[in-house]
Amino acid sequence: MTDLAQLVPYDEALSRYEPVIGLETHVELGTATKMFCGCPTTFGLEPNSAVCPVCLGLPGSLPVANRAAIEFTIRIGLALNCSIASWCRFARKNYFYPDMPKDFQISQYDEPLCTDGWLDVDVDGRAFRVGIERVHLEEDTGKSLHMGGATGRIHGADYSLVDYNRAGIPLVEVVTKPVAGTGVLAPEAARAYVTELRDLLRCLGVSDVRMEEGSLRCDVNTSLAPHGAADWGTRTETKNVNSLRSVERAVRFEIARQAAVLDAGQKVVQETRHFHEDSGSTTAGRSKEEAQDYRYFPEPDLVPVAPARDWVEQIRASLPELPAARRARLQADWGLSGAEMTHLSNAGAVDLVSATVEAGASPAEARKWWLGELARRANESGTELSQLAITPAHVARVSAMVRAGTLNDQLARQVLEGVLAGEGDPDTVVEARSLAIVSDEGALAEAVDAAIAANPDVAAKVRDGKTAAAGALVGAVMKATRGRADAERARELILERLS
Amino acid sequence: MSITRDEVAHLARLSRLALTDAELDHFAGQLDQIIGAVARVQEVAAEGIPPMTHAVPVVNVLRDDVVAGCLTPEQALSGAPATEQGRFRVPRILAED
């Protein structure tokens, strides 16, 4: 374990060293079937029920590549501004590990399908262009359970149990070029890149990009060099970074750790490190000394892939409006500043606000609820906004009721609470909780009279011209009507009676 | 082109094969001969001839993304030396550090 006392405070580390980061992101494609056979890719099936002779590597079986997976990879490459290879091959990556029953993984090595592109990301309002080195296609591995030992980890395990349902699911790896020049914003830049990539992949419809289910996984490379140094430092590769927040924390931790190593006059060891969600720290992984020797060679069981140029152009023409372009359009439509749009984007609220506006709310109303009350609720329950049990249509309906004067903001919050609690749609909640504003003048007048009668001292002050004191009477009316009175109208009635 | 005894030892380690010294000597010699024989192909004057991938030049053999039949878990596990909880049971992966 790393001694946490040996970390250099982040800002101090950045005052002496310049970080360079790089990201390798694995994405499980959302095809119906695996990369080289017709087994389904459904998540959560009974162990070893989505397997066949091909993905189990049984003798005599032959792989055949999935056309949809090739097309999805080309879509990703085009959206990332890459060149698409006119001819490329798969390669065998040989390694001794039981997560692939064949004892090798079919991947791409020196002939990736897509190369040399870029993705623009927004970091705290600053635009960074992240270079894309390559996008290649491979197959995912099986899942292992490590049994025995104290930790459930591979170290110290007595044996392992393997489920090959995931083995062979098409997996795309997106590799960035080294990202330099982010300085102190390196952790935010790493997170912003993965966020943008995730949104892009979702928009392309090629993956469900669920980090918690492992359909999007990140390895984060970090290195440090003294300011002004001619060469970059030695990098470490942190694996197992499986949330957006973790991407940021992993970079931050590695910068603090490597700065301490360099400050002590030691050298950073080029190694694989593991990220630990609980402590936010990284520890050295197993030695890669031998594992690096993958003995790649062209996969003899598959023929080359040579995407026809007209097919590639057809795919390019079918690309949807990409998130960056869409954000720019919505920002203009909604009349927001860049910072406001970034805030909306970081909160994961762009799609929700857009859908709420489509359902009839104004952009200001939609933003107000999603970034205010609902963001607070999501934060409290530790979930994403999009995971809340409320739809844009519900929010639009609540907005409409506020606009019509049926609800005030306080009542609207109660309606939202009811919808979130599963009490039904907004109209049902208003009905069941009797939340609509009391529009009946008679009922309101009764409440006003009762408030005046119950607070003679206050009423006297108002009669003497201290109209500010009327607030206490309005408060009493609101309390009596459980917040359902129109406060403005109540004030008018009070002042009329006490004038 | 030749292969050294050290390289054979390295390959044996990658393949988790426990070879004795005598076997290493024996296999290194044999592999060296095989590689020597195959290396003769490189003596062919192939200037300007691109390497072939397969005997017949074919590209884009692709399948549609349509689910086909799988094995049942029982069938899938039937050839496994050991199973547990519907999974393949394999020996310890990493040696103790």
PDB file of C-alpha atoms in Angstrom, chain A residues 9 31 74 84 96 119 144 164 180-181 194 206 221 257 266 307 314 335 339 362 394 396 403 427 441-443 470 497:
ATOM      1  CA  PRO A   9      -0.344  18.050  -1.907  1.00  0.00           C
ATOM      2  CA  THR A  31     -24.962  -5.509 -30.925  1.00  0.00           C
ATOM      3  CA  ILE A  74     -16.669   2.735 -38.248  1.00  0.00           C
ATOM      4  CA  ILE A  84     -11.034   4.497 -41.733  1.00  0.00           C
ATOM      5  CA  PHE A  96      -2.134 -17.399 -20.350  1.00  0.00           C
ATOM      6  CA  LEU A 119     -12.498  14.848 -29.862  1.00  0.00           C
ATOM      7  CA  SER A 144     -13.929 -14.585 -13.076  1.00  0.00           C
ATOM      8  CA  TYR A 164     -17.964 -17.083 -20.450  1.00  0.00           C
ATOM      9  CA  ALA A 180      -0.317  17.523 -22.610  1.00  0.00           C
ATOM     10  CA  GLY A 181      -0.863  21.146 -21.661  1.00  0.00           C
ATOM     11  CA  VAL A 194     -14.614  10.289 -20.809  1.00  0.00           C
ATOM     12  CA  VAL A 206     -23.562   1.879 -30.481  1.00  0.00           C
ATOM     13  CA  ASN A 221      -2.218   6.766 -18.017  1.00  0.00           C
ATOM     14  CA  ARG A 257       2.004  10.007  -5.650  1.00  0.00           C
ATOM     15  CA  GLN A 266      13.500   8.203  -7.160  1.00  0.00           C
ATOM     16  CA  PRO A 307     -14.717  -1.559 -45.847  1.00  0.00           C
ATOM     17  CA  GLN A 314     -23.052   5.903 -46.336  1.00  0.00           C
ATOM     18  CA  GLY A 335     -30.276  31.782 -24.889  1.00  0.00           C
ATOM     19  CA  ALA A 339     -21.005  28.683 -18.408  1.00  0.00           C
ATOM     20  CA  SER A 362     -40.074  27.011 -21.208  1.00  0.00           C
ATOM     21  CA  HIS A 394     -44.075  15.289 -15.416  1.00  0.00           C
ATOM     22  CA  ALA A 396     -43.449  20.054 -17.912  1.00  0.00           C
ATOM     23  CA  ARG A 403     -47.728  29.042 -14.863  1.00  0.00           C
ATOM     24  CA  ASP A 427     -52.280  15.577 -11.453  1.00  0.00           C
ATOM     25  CA  GLU A 441     -62.243  33.577  -2.749  1.00  0.00           C
ATOM     26  CA  GLY A 442     -64.684  32.627  -0.015  1.00  0.00           C
ATOM     27  CA  ALA A 443     -62.395  30.029   1.482  1.00  0.00           C
ATOM     28  CA  ALA A 470     -48.858  41.983   7.186  1.00  0.00           C
ATOM     29  CA  ARG A 497     -59.615  44.613   5.545  1.00  0.00           C
TER      30      ARG A 497
END
